GROMACS .gro file of C-alpha atoms in nm:
model
  461
    1MET     CA    1  -0.540  -2.570   3.345
    2PRO     CA    2  -0.336  -2.328   3.140
    3SER     CA    3  -0.334  -1.969   3.246
    4SER     CA    4  -0.625  -1.758   3.127
    5ARG     CA    5  -0.392  -1.476   3.034
    6PRO     CA    6  -0.453  -1.325   2.689
    7HIS     CA    7  -0.315  -1.514   2.392
    8ALA     CA    8   0.041  -1.408   2.326
    9ALA     CA    9   0.186  -1.360   1.982
   10ALA     CA   10   0.398  -1.647   1.857
   11PRO     CA   11   0.772  -1.569   1.875
   12ARG     CA   12   0.960  -1.512   1.555
   13PRO     CA   13   1.267  -1.727   1.496
   14ASP     CA   14   1.605  -1.553   1.521
   15SER     CA   15   1.443  -1.212   1.471
   16GLY     CA   16   1.731  -1.010   1.612
   17PRO     CA   17   2.028  -0.999   1.847
   18GLY     CA   18   1.959  -1.216   2.149
   19ALA     CA   19   1.641  -1.361   1.996
   20ILE     CA   20   1.540  -1.704   2.119
   21PRO     CA   21   1.584  -1.964   1.843
   22LEU     CA   22   1.262  -2.130   1.734
   23TRP     CA   23   1.404  -2.476   1.799
   24ARG     CA   24   1.425  -2.393   2.170
   25GLN     CA   25   1.060  -2.291   2.171
   26LEU     CA   26   0.957  -2.609   1.991
   27ASP     CA   27   1.166  -2.817   2.229
   28ALA     CA   28   0.992  -2.661   2.529
   29VAL     CA   29   0.646  -2.698   2.372
   30ALA     CA   30   0.712  -3.068   2.313
   31ASP     CA   31   0.801  -3.104   2.681
   32ALA     CA   32   0.484  -2.922   2.784
   33LEU     CA   33   0.272  -3.137   2.552
   34MET     CA   34   0.421  -3.451   2.706
   35ALA     CA   35   0.330  -3.317   3.051
   36VAL     CA   36  -0.032  -3.259   2.946
   37ARG     CA   37  -0.048  -3.605   2.794
   38ASN     CA   38   0.072  -3.740   3.128
   39GLY     CA   39  -0.217  -3.568   3.307
   40GLN     CA   40  -0.055  -3.242   3.415
   41SER     CA   41  -0.246  -2.919   3.367
   42GLY     CA   42  -0.127  -2.679   3.103
   43THR     CA   43  -0.080  -2.416   3.375
   44ALA     CA   44   0.169  -2.636   3.556
   45ALA     CA   45   0.339  -2.737   3.232
   46VAL     CA   46   0.391  -2.375   3.129
   47ALA     CA   47   0.500  -2.274   3.479
   48ALA     CA   48   0.785  -2.526   3.453
   49VAL     CA   49   0.925  -2.346   3.146
   50GLU     CA   50   1.212  -2.104   3.205
   51PRO     CA   51   1.081  -1.746   3.229
   52ALA     CA   52   1.249  -1.620   2.912
   53LEU     CA   53   1.062  -1.879   2.705
   54ARG     CA   54   0.735  -1.892   2.894
   55ALA     CA   55   0.513  -1.647   2.704
   56GLY     CA   56   0.609  -1.783   2.363
   57VAL     CA   57   0.576  -2.144   2.475
   58GLN     CA   58   0.229  -2.080   2.614
   59ALA     CA   59   0.117  -1.920   2.286
   60LEU     CA   60   0.250  -2.212   2.082
   61LEU     CA   61   0.123  -2.477   2.325
   62PHE     CA   62  -0.228  -2.332   2.310
   63THR     CA   63  -0.219  -2.355   1.931
   64VAL     CA   64  -0.092  -2.713   1.947
   65LEU     CA   65  -0.365  -2.816   2.193
   66ARG     CA   66  -0.633  -2.658   1.974
   67GLN     CA   67  -0.509  -2.858   1.675
   68LEU     CA   68  -0.393  -3.175   1.850
   69GLY     CA   69  -0.660  -3.405   1.707
   70ARG     CA   70  -0.561  -3.318   1.352
   71ALA     CA   71  -0.189  -3.340   1.437
   72GLU     CA   72  -0.223  -3.687   1.587
   73ALA     CA   73  -0.419  -3.809   1.285
   74LEU     CA   74  -0.151  -3.673   1.051
   75ARG     CA   75   0.125  -3.829   1.257
   76ALA     CA   76  -0.056  -4.165   1.230
   77GLN     CA   77  -0.055  -4.126   0.851
   78LEU     CA   78   0.317  -4.053   0.851
   79ALA     CA   79   0.415  -4.305   1.118
   80PRO     CA   80   0.145  -4.568   1.181
   81ARG     CA   81   0.360  -4.721   1.453
   82ARG     CA   82   0.357  -4.460   1.726
   83PRO     CA   83   0.706  -4.325   1.800
   84LYS     CA   84   0.851  -4.287   2.148
   85PRO     CA   85   0.672  -4.021   2.356
   86ARG     CA   86   0.912  -3.731   2.305
   87VAL     CA   87   0.955  -3.793   1.933
   88ASP     CA   88   0.578  -3.813   1.899
   89ALA     CA   89   0.532  -3.492   2.097
   90LEU     CA   90   0.781  -3.307   1.876
   91LEU     CA   91   0.622  -3.438   1.556
   92CYS     CA   92   0.272  -3.349   1.674
   93THR     CA   93   0.390  -3.004   1.778
   94ALA     CA   94   0.528  -2.935   1.430
   95LEU     CA   95   0.223  -3.082   1.256
   96ALA     CA   96  -0.024  -2.889   1.471
   97LEU     CA   97   0.157  -2.562   1.397
   98GLY     CA   98   0.205  -2.627   1.028
   99TRP     CA   99  -0.087  -2.825   0.884
  100GLN     CA  100  -0.293  -2.518   0.792
  101SER     CA  101  -0.070  -2.349   0.538
  102GLY     CA  102  -0.264  -2.024   0.542
  103HIS     CA  103  -0.267  -1.995   0.921
  104ALA     CA  104   0.073  -2.135   1.023
  105PRO     CA  105   0.274  -1.904   1.252
  106TYR     CA  106   0.593  -1.985   1.057
  107GLU     CA  107   0.695  -2.065   0.704
  108PRO     CA  108   0.664  -2.444   0.653
  109PHE     CA  109   1.031  -2.504   0.574
  110THR     CA  110   1.140  -2.292   0.870
  111LEU     CA  111   0.915  -2.492   1.098
  112VAL     CA  112   1.048  -2.824   0.968
  113ASN     CA  113   1.412  -2.715   0.987
  114GLN     CA  114   1.372  -2.590   1.343
  115ALA     CA  115   1.180  -2.902   1.454
  116VAL     CA  116   1.463  -3.118   1.320
  117GLU     CA  117   1.713  -2.894   1.497
  118ALA     CA  118   1.517  -2.942   1.821
  119ALA     CA  119   1.535  -3.319   1.769
  120LYS     CA  120   1.912  -3.302   1.722
  121ARG     CA  121   1.959  -3.095   2.038
  122HIS     CA  122   1.778  -3.325   2.283
  123ALA     CA  123   1.920  -3.655   2.405
  124ALA     CA  124   1.579  -3.827   2.392
  125THR     CA  125   1.528  -3.743   2.022
  126ARG     CA  126   1.879  -3.708   1.881
  127GLY     CA  127   1.887  -4.062   1.751
  128GLN     CA  128   1.551  -4.006   1.575
  129ALA     CA  129   1.634  -3.671   1.414
  130ALA     CA  130   1.655  -3.829   1.067
  131PHE     CA  131   1.315  -3.993   1.124
  132VAL     CA  132   1.163  -3.660   1.230
  133ASN     CA  133   1.314  -3.497   0.924
  134ALA     CA  134   1.180  -3.769   0.690
  135CYS     CA  135   0.827  -3.749   0.834
  136LEU     CA  136   0.805  -3.373   0.815
  137ARG     CA  137   0.961  -3.349   0.467
  138ARG     CA  138   0.707  -3.601   0.346
  139PHE     CA  139   0.434  -3.393   0.504
  140LEU     CA  140   0.552  -3.089   0.310
  141ARG     CA  141   0.544  -3.284  -0.015
  142GLU     CA  142   0.208  -3.455   0.042
  143ARG     CA  143   0.028  -3.209   0.265
  144ASP     CA  144  -0.302  -3.187   0.076
  145ALA     CA  145  -0.338  -3.563   0.033
  146LEU     CA  146  -0.249  -3.634   0.396
  147VAL     CA  147  -0.491  -3.374   0.526
  148ALA     CA  148  -0.767  -3.510   0.300
  149ALA     CA  149  -0.699  -3.861   0.432
  150THR     CA  150  -0.771  -3.740   0.787
  151ASP     CA  151  -1.083  -3.535   0.711
  152ALA     CA  152  -1.320  -3.823   0.786
  153ASP     CA  153  -1.174  -3.868   1.135
  154PRO     CA  154  -1.402  -3.675   1.377
  155VAL     CA  155  -1.118  -3.619   1.623
  156ALA     CA  156  -0.911  -3.463   1.344
  157ARG     CA  157  -1.210  -3.264   1.217
  158TRP     CA  158  -1.315  -3.120   1.553
  159ASN     CA  159  -0.998  -3.152   1.765
  160HIS     CA  160  -1.187  -3.304   2.059
  161PRO     CA  161  -1.199  -3.662   2.192
  162VAL     CA  162  -1.473  -3.878   2.041
  163TRP     CA  163  -1.662  -3.907   2.370
  164TRP     CA  164  -1.666  -3.527   2.407
  165ILE     CA  165  -1.797  -3.480   2.053
  166ASP     CA  166  -2.070  -3.738   2.115
  167ARG     CA  167  -2.172  -3.578   2.444
  168VAL     CA  168  -2.197  -3.227   2.300
  169ARG     CA  169  -2.395  -3.359   2.001
  170GLN     CA  170  -2.632  -3.540   2.239
  171ASP     CA  171  -2.675  -3.240   2.469
  172HIS     CA  172  -2.702  -2.972   2.200
  173PRO     CA  173  -2.821  -3.141   1.877
  174ASP     CA  174  -2.890  -2.809   1.705
  175HIS     CA  175  -2.565  -2.638   1.800
  176TRP     CA  176  -2.301  -2.903   1.862
  177GLN     CA  177  -2.091  -2.807   1.561
  178GLN     CA  178  -2.088  -2.439   1.655
  179ILE     CA  179  -1.985  -2.526   2.012
  180LEU     CA  180  -1.694  -2.741   1.901
  181GLN     CA  181  -1.586  -2.484   1.645
  182ALA     CA  182  -1.601  -2.205   1.904
  183ASN     CA  183  -1.383  -2.413   2.138
  184ASN     CA  184  -1.104  -2.407   1.879
  185GLY     CA  185  -1.098  -2.029   1.860
  186HIS     CA  186  -0.947  -1.763   2.082
  187ALA     CA  187  -1.153  -1.615   2.363
  188PRO     CA  188  -1.171  -1.235   2.376
  189MET     CA  189  -1.031  -1.032   2.663
  190ALA     CA  190  -1.328  -0.888   2.852
  191LEU     CA  191  -1.322  -0.627   3.128
  192ARG     CA  192  -1.556  -0.553   3.417
  193ILE     CA  193  -1.566  -0.190   3.527
  194ASN     CA  194  -1.565  -0.120   3.902
  195ARG     CA  195  -1.828   0.152   3.918
  196GLN     CA  196  -1.734   0.231   4.277
  197LYS     CA  197  -1.417   0.384   4.132
  198VAL     CA  198  -1.484   0.489   3.772
  199THR     CA  199  -1.769   0.532   3.526
  200ASP     CA  200  -1.798   0.336   3.203
  201ALA     CA  201  -1.768   0.650   2.993
  202ALA     CA  202  -1.460   0.771   3.179
  203TYR     CA  203  -1.291   0.435   3.145
  204ASN     CA  204  -1.364   0.419   2.775
  205ILE     CA  205  -1.191   0.756   2.739
  206GLU     CA  206  -0.890   0.616   2.927
  207LEU     CA  207  -0.875   0.322   2.687
  208SER     CA  208  -0.900   0.547   2.383
  209ALA     CA  209  -0.620   0.767   2.517
  210ILE     CA  210  -0.374   0.479   2.480
  211ASN     CA  211  -0.526   0.358   2.152
  212LEU     CA  212  -0.706   0.054   2.295
  213ILE     CA  213  -1.030  -0.013   2.110
  214ALA     CA  214  -1.314  -0.170   2.309
  215LYS     CA  215  -1.681  -0.241   2.256
  216ARG     CA  216  -1.955  -0.244   2.515
  217VAL     CA  217  -2.075  -0.584   2.639
  218ALA     CA  218  -2.287  -0.714   2.927
  219ASP     CA  219  -2.388  -0.477   3.205
  220VAL     CA  220  -2.052  -0.340   3.320
  221GLY     CA  221  -1.816  -0.476   3.061
  222PHE     CA  222  -1.600  -0.401   2.762
  223VAL     CA  223  -1.434  -0.641   2.521
  224LEU     CA  224  -1.097  -0.531   2.388
  225GLU     CA  225  -1.031  -0.556   2.017
  226SER     CA  226  -0.696  -0.718   2.100
  227PRO     CA  227  -0.576  -0.874   2.429
  228GLN     CA  228  -0.336  -0.674   2.646
  229PRO     CA  229  -0.116  -0.745   2.948
  230VAL     CA  230  -0.309  -0.636   3.257
  231HIS     CA  231  -0.035  -0.390   3.354
  232ARG     CA  232  -0.123  -0.195   3.038
  233LEU     CA  233  -0.486  -0.151   3.141
  234PRO     CA  234  -0.557   0.198   3.279
  235GLY     CA  235  -0.615   0.187   3.653
  236PHE     CA  236  -0.578  -0.189   3.689
  237LEU     CA  237  -0.359  -0.168   4.000
  238GLU     CA  238  -0.588   0.101   4.140
  239GLY     CA  239  -0.889  -0.132   4.113
  240TRP     CA  240  -1.076   0.042   3.831
  241VAL     CA  241  -1.119  -0.273   3.629
  242SER     CA  242  -1.100  -0.653   3.639
  243VAL     CA  243  -1.062  -0.916   3.368
  244GLN     CA  244  -1.378  -1.129   3.358
  245ASP     CA  245  -1.571  -1.299   3.081
  246PRO     CA  246  -1.916  -1.153   3.003
  247ALA     CA  247  -2.085  -1.484   3.093
  248ALA     CA  248  -1.927  -1.479   3.439
  249GLN     CA  249  -2.029  -1.114   3.479
  250ARG     CA  250  -2.392  -1.223   3.490
  251ALA     CA  251  -2.362  -1.396   3.829
  252ALA     CA  252  -2.375  -1.094   4.063
  253PRO     CA  253  -2.676  -0.919   3.907
  254LEU     CA  254  -2.866  -1.247   3.874
  255LEU     CA  255  -2.826  -1.321   4.244
  256LEU     CA  256  -2.867  -0.970   4.386
  257ASP     CA  257  -3.119  -0.796   4.161
  258GLY     CA  258  -3.458  -0.805   4.329
  259LEU     CA  259  -3.309  -0.809   4.681
  260ASP     CA  260  -3.322  -0.505   4.908
  261LEU     CA  261  -2.956  -0.407   4.909
  262ALA     CA  262  -3.023  -0.136   5.166
  263GLN     CA  263  -3.069  -0.414   5.422
  264PRO     CA  264  -2.780  -0.597   5.597
  265LEU     CA  265  -2.794  -0.909   5.383
  266ARG     CA  266  -2.575  -1.213   5.446
  267VAL     CA  267  -2.441  -1.356   5.120
  268LEU     CA  268  -2.232  -1.669   5.076
  269ASP     CA  269  -1.995  -1.726   4.784
  270ALA     CA  270  -1.944  -2.097   4.837
  271CYS     CA  271  -1.658  -2.178   4.595
  272ALA     CA  272  -1.506  -1.837   4.557
  273ALA     CA  273  -1.149  -1.849   4.423
  274PRO     CA  274  -0.997  -1.655   4.256
  275GLY     CA  275  -1.247  -1.398   4.380
  276GLY     CA  276  -1.384  -1.237   4.066
  277LYS     CA  277  -1.747  -1.310   4.148
  278THR     CA  278  -1.696  -1.224   4.517
  279ALA     CA  279  -1.567  -0.883   4.414
  280HIS     CA  280  -1.847  -0.833   4.164
  281LEU     CA  281  -2.109  -0.904   4.432
  282LEU     CA  282  -1.964  -0.622   4.642
  283GLU     CA  283  -1.926  -0.388   4.344
  284HIS     CA  284  -2.282  -0.453   4.228
  285ALA     CA  285  -2.430  -0.399   4.575
  286GLY     CA  286  -2.262  -0.059   4.595
  287ALA     CA  287  -2.043   0.107   4.854
  288ALA     CA  288  -2.342   0.216   5.063
  289SER     CA  289  -2.489  -0.132   5.094
  290PRO     CA  290  -2.450  -0.307   5.432
  291ILE     CA  291  -2.421  -0.642   5.251
  292ARG     CA  292  -2.186  -0.890   5.415
  293VAL     CA  293  -2.020  -1.141   5.185
  294THR     CA  294  -1.853  -1.460   5.308
  295ALA     CA  295  -1.620  -1.624   5.057
  296LEU     CA  296  -1.518  -1.988   5.100
  297GLU     CA  297  -1.229  -2.168   4.934
  298ILE     CA  298  -1.090  -2.505   5.038
  299ASP     CA  299  -0.742  -2.448   4.891
  300PRO     CA  300  -0.530  -2.207   5.102
  301VAL     CA  301  -0.324  -2.089   4.804
  302ARG     CA  302  -0.632  -2.014   4.595
  303SER     CA  303  -0.799  -1.858   4.900
  304ALA     CA  304  -0.510  -1.612   4.925
  305ARG     CA  305  -0.589  -1.499   4.570
  306ILE     CA  306  -0.937  -1.393   4.684
  307GLY     CA  307  -0.780  -1.162   4.939
  308GLU     CA  308  -0.540  -1.021   4.679
  309THR     CA  309  -0.828  -0.955   4.439
  310LEU     CA  310  -1.033  -0.776   4.703
  311GLN     CA  311  -0.737  -0.569   4.821
  312ARG     CA  312  -0.660  -0.447   4.468
  313LEU     CA  313  -1.023  -0.342   4.422
  314GLY     CA  314  -1.054  -0.179   4.765
  315LEU     CA  315  -1.326  -0.420   4.878
  316SER     CA  316  -1.378  -0.623   5.192
  317ALA     CA  317  -1.529  -0.966   5.258
  318GLN     CA  318  -1.496  -1.244   5.509
  319VAL     CA  319  -1.264  -1.498   5.345
  320LEU     CA  320  -1.248  -1.845   5.501
  321VAL     CA  321  -1.036  -2.145   5.408
  322ALA     CA  322  -1.308  -2.405   5.432
  323ASP     CA  323  -1.491  -2.684   5.251
  324ALA     CA  324  -1.837  -2.563   5.142
  325GLY     CA  325  -1.956  -2.923   5.177
  326ARG     CA  326  -1.879  -2.926   5.552
  327PRO     CA  327  -2.077  -2.636   5.703
  328GLN     CA  328  -2.023  -2.774   6.052
  329ASP     CA  329  -1.664  -2.646   6.016
  330TRP     CA  330  -1.743  -2.286   5.917
  331TRP     CA  331  -2.113  -2.192   5.939
  332GLN     CA  332  -2.091  -2.064   6.296
  333ASP     CA  333  -1.793  -1.841   6.209
  334ALA     CA  334  -1.950  -1.725   5.882
  335SER     CA  335  -2.292  -1.617   6.006
  336GLY     CA  336  -2.326  -1.715   6.370
  337GLY     CA  337  -2.530  -2.013   6.256
  338GLU     CA  338  -2.792  -1.787   6.098
  339PRO     CA  339  -2.919  -1.871   5.747
  340PHE     CA  340  -2.796  -1.675   5.449
  341ASP     CA  341  -3.015  -1.441   5.247
  342ALA     CA  342  -2.844  -1.542   4.923
  343ILE     CA  343  -2.594  -1.808   4.816
  344LEU     CA  344  -2.377  -1.823   4.507
  345LEU     CA  345  -2.270  -2.177   4.421
  346ASP     CA  346  -2.024  -2.167   4.134
  347ALA     CA  347  -1.974  -2.540   4.155
  348PRO     CA  348  -1.669  -2.744   4.054
  349CYS     CA  349  -1.727  -2.877   3.704
  350THR     CA  350  -1.563  -3.013   3.390
  351ALA     CA  351  -1.488  -2.659   3.264
  352SER     CA  352  -1.629  -2.768   2.928
  353GLY     CA  353  -1.755  -2.415   2.864
  354ILE     CA  354  -1.414  -2.247   2.887
  355VAL     CA  355  -1.213  -2.469   2.652
  356ARG     CA  356  -1.128  -2.164   2.442
  357ARG     CA  357  -0.929  -2.029   2.737
  358HIS     CA  358  -0.803  -2.365   2.861
  359PRO     CA  359  -0.749  -2.587   2.555
  360ASP     CA  360  -0.589  -2.863   2.763
  361VAL     CA  361  -0.921  -2.940   2.934
  362ARG     CA  362  -1.061  -3.145   2.646
  363TRP     CA  363  -0.755  -3.374   2.649
  364LEU     CA  364  -0.733  -3.404   3.029
  365ARG     CA  365  -1.095  -3.489   3.104
  366ARG     CA  366  -1.234  -3.843   3.096
  367PRO     CA  367  -1.597  -3.948   3.036
  368THR     CA  368  -1.631  -4.062   3.397
  369ASP     CA  369  -1.547  -3.711   3.521
  370ILE     CA  370  -1.892  -3.583   3.429
  371ALA     CA  371  -2.079  -3.821   3.660
  372GLN     CA  372  -1.828  -3.773   3.941
  373LEU     CA  373  -1.851  -3.395   3.924
  374ALA     CA  374  -2.230  -3.404   3.887
  375ALA     CA  375  -2.246  -3.608   4.208
  376GLN     CA  376  -2.028  -3.350   4.383
  377GLN     CA  377  -2.250  -3.068   4.256
  378ALA     CA  378  -2.561  -3.248   4.384
  379ARG     CA  379  -2.402  -3.291   4.727
  380LEU     CA  380  -2.313  -2.922   4.745
  381LEU     CA  381  -2.665  -2.819   4.646
  382SER     CA  382  -2.814  -3.053   4.905
  383THR     CA  383  -2.574  -2.936   5.176
  384LEU     CA  384  -2.607  -2.562   5.118
  385TRP     CA  385  -2.982  -2.546   5.062
  386PRO     CA  386  -3.068  -2.581   5.435
  387LEU     CA  387  -2.837  -2.284   5.504
  388LEU     CA  388  -3.059  -2.054   5.294
  389LYS     CA  389  -3.337  -1.873   5.472
  390PRO     CA  390  -3.700  -1.907   5.353
  391GLY     CA  391  -3.759  -1.644   5.088
  392GLY     CA  392  -3.391  -1.643   4.997
  393ARG     CA  393  -3.228  -1.737   4.670
  394LEU     CA  394  -2.945  -1.960   4.555
  395LEU     CA  395  -2.771  -1.912   4.222
  396TYR     CA  396  -2.630  -2.238   4.089
  397CYS     CA  397  -2.380  -2.202   3.808
  398THR     CA  398  -2.111  -2.397   3.627
  399CYS     CA  399  -1.876  -2.309   3.341
  400SER     CA  400  -1.999  -2.618   3.157
  401VAL     CA  401  -2.201  -2.693   2.845
  402PHE     CA  402  -2.282  -3.049   2.956
  403ARG     CA  403  -2.646  -3.081   3.061
  404ALA     CA  404  -2.561  -3.327   3.339
  405GLU     CA  405  -2.393  -3.032   3.511
  406GLY     CA  406  -2.664  -2.787   3.415
  407ASP     CA  407  -3.034  -2.823   3.355
  408ARG     CA  408  -3.051  -3.195   3.441
  409GLN     CA  409  -2.880  -3.125   3.771
  410VAL     CA  410  -3.132  -2.853   3.853
  411GLN     CA  411  -3.435  -3.057   3.746
  412ALA     CA  412  -3.326  -3.338   3.977
  413PHE     CA  413  -3.283  -3.092   4.262
  414LEU     CA  414  -3.627  -2.939   4.209
  415ALA     CA  415  -3.784  -3.285   4.200
  416ASN     CA  416  -3.637  -3.362   4.542
  417ASN     CA  417  -3.698  -3.026   4.715
  418ASN     CA  418  -4.057  -2.911   4.733
  419ASP     CA  419  -3.958  -2.579   4.890
  420ALA     CA  420  -3.750  -2.483   4.584
  421HIS     CA  421  -3.870  -2.317   4.265
  422LEU     CA  422  -3.689  -2.194   3.956
  423LEU     CA  423  -3.677  -1.818   3.908
  424PRO     CA  424  -3.608  -1.654   3.570
  425SER     CA  425  -3.249  -1.732   3.474
  426PRO     CA  426  -3.052  -1.793   3.153
  427GLY     CA  427  -3.000  -2.169   3.158
  428HIS     CA  428  -2.723  -2.282   2.924
  429LEU     CA  429  -2.510  -2.013   2.758
  430LEU     CA  430  -2.312  -2.158   2.470
  431PRO     CA  431  -1.956  -2.047   2.394
  432GLY     CA  432  -1.881  -1.807   2.115
  433ASP     CA  433  -2.074  -1.527   1.951
  434PRO     CA  434  -2.428  -1.617   1.839
  435GLY     CA  435  -2.404  -1.339   1.584
  436ASP     CA  436  -2.124  -1.538   1.420
  437GLY     CA  437  -2.299  -1.874   1.444
  438GLY     CA  438  -2.102  -1.965   1.755
  439GLY     CA  439  -2.385  -2.023   1.997
  440GLY     CA  440  -2.750  -2.106   2.042
  441SER     CA  441  -3.073  -1.916   2.077
  442GLU     CA  442  -3.033  -1.911   2.456
  443ASN     CA  443  -2.733  -1.681   2.423
  444PRO     CA  444  -2.739  -1.308   2.483
  445SER     CA  445  -2.562  -1.096   2.227
  446GLY     CA  446  -2.184  -1.079   2.234
  447ASP     CA  447  -1.894  -1.318   2.257
  448HIS     CA  448  -1.863  -1.512   2.582
  449ASP     CA  449  -1.773  -1.844   2.741
  450GLY     CA  450  -2.005  -2.139   2.790
  451PHE     CA  451  -2.192  -2.124   3.120
  452PHE     CA  452  -2.503  -2.245   3.300
  453TYR     CA  453  -2.718  -2.042   3.541
  454ALA     CA  454  -3.020  -2.144   3.747
  455LEU     CA  455  -3.163  -1.910   4.010
  456LEU     CA  456  -3.346  -2.109   4.277
  457GLY     CA  457  -3.589  -1.945   4.516
  458LYS     CA  458  -3.675  -2.091   4.857
  459ARG     CA  459  -4.044  -2.075   4.935
  460PRO     CA  460  -4.140  -1.883   5.250
  461LEU     CA  461  -4.262  -2.091   5.542
   0.00000   0.00000   0.00000
């Protein structure tokens, strides 16, 4: 997936000495779009871009991916016979950036001129530069008619694959349009305050001192009025604050509130990377709590990120490179074979709730992914449940809006486990801000990602 770093401003073409020409940015975005179309994540596609271009390319690529359905429909109007992949990628890049005249990052003629220049500069498109020019000049002349001709196409209207639109409409008949619309917007930059190091009020003063405006959200969070590089955040390196969406900030209090945190509880974070929820569990428990958290991650590289996160925040947990679905490999090391008091299962999922942050997801996923991931989630629930002590609790969550990964998954689990019962928990949180029509009645106030939470209690023997 693309990086969840804040949205960067689009680069201006030739804005001063040493400025990067726009055609180079468009050329690199076309390459990145081809990579995504070939199944590569946006993160990997952007990482392959030379460092000097990377921030601008990511900003433009995100815009292109958010408008790709409309761009492809417009390209089909201009060139019904699909061009070769790189020509098509360059055309769709220009169309995605320029079809909304009031919201385009560049003047239309500048965008067209620079797209044609990009075509001329690349061996794979040089011979089609005149074709690119003709298509885009026609688009400038006939923009309104061409856009109107694509309005009836649901993929152009919503910028999601048809199967995704149908699934969201089926799962959320009262809010499907708001969900899809929210997915095409920009996610806010939200912060979680580490109260072991700083108070909310003190941190708000630090933000105000450098003219950063923030509003209160969730239990320990702020949302910035405009995204910032993390190095600009007061105390980031000292562990005062972390970047975490308000929906994700609900995990730690949901799991731990109601438990006696003065006792030496054993807590498992089963799919922990990159460590944000692991850290929040420790922060929420408090420095005086004897809580012991074990964090599992199957990928060694991602597991290392958990350690880096904890080190920055001045926290400590047992971090194991292990498959949560194979407790025979790690349970003895994690707890001496003793059951856990609480388990957090942030299960692998389609990521359909965080499309605002990762706009490539909608184009990379396939309809069959939902059933495959739901089966994996069911296996993890079934495998981890016996590791929870009677009277304990397991928080199941996914960053998904699909009900197969949310409430239907939990209802199936409850039907097959008589010792489990559902405790008060949010259910599906829909992406966006319900105050702006971006979510459903299940949402708390404030702007956040799509998520699902179910807190499962294990009946005492």
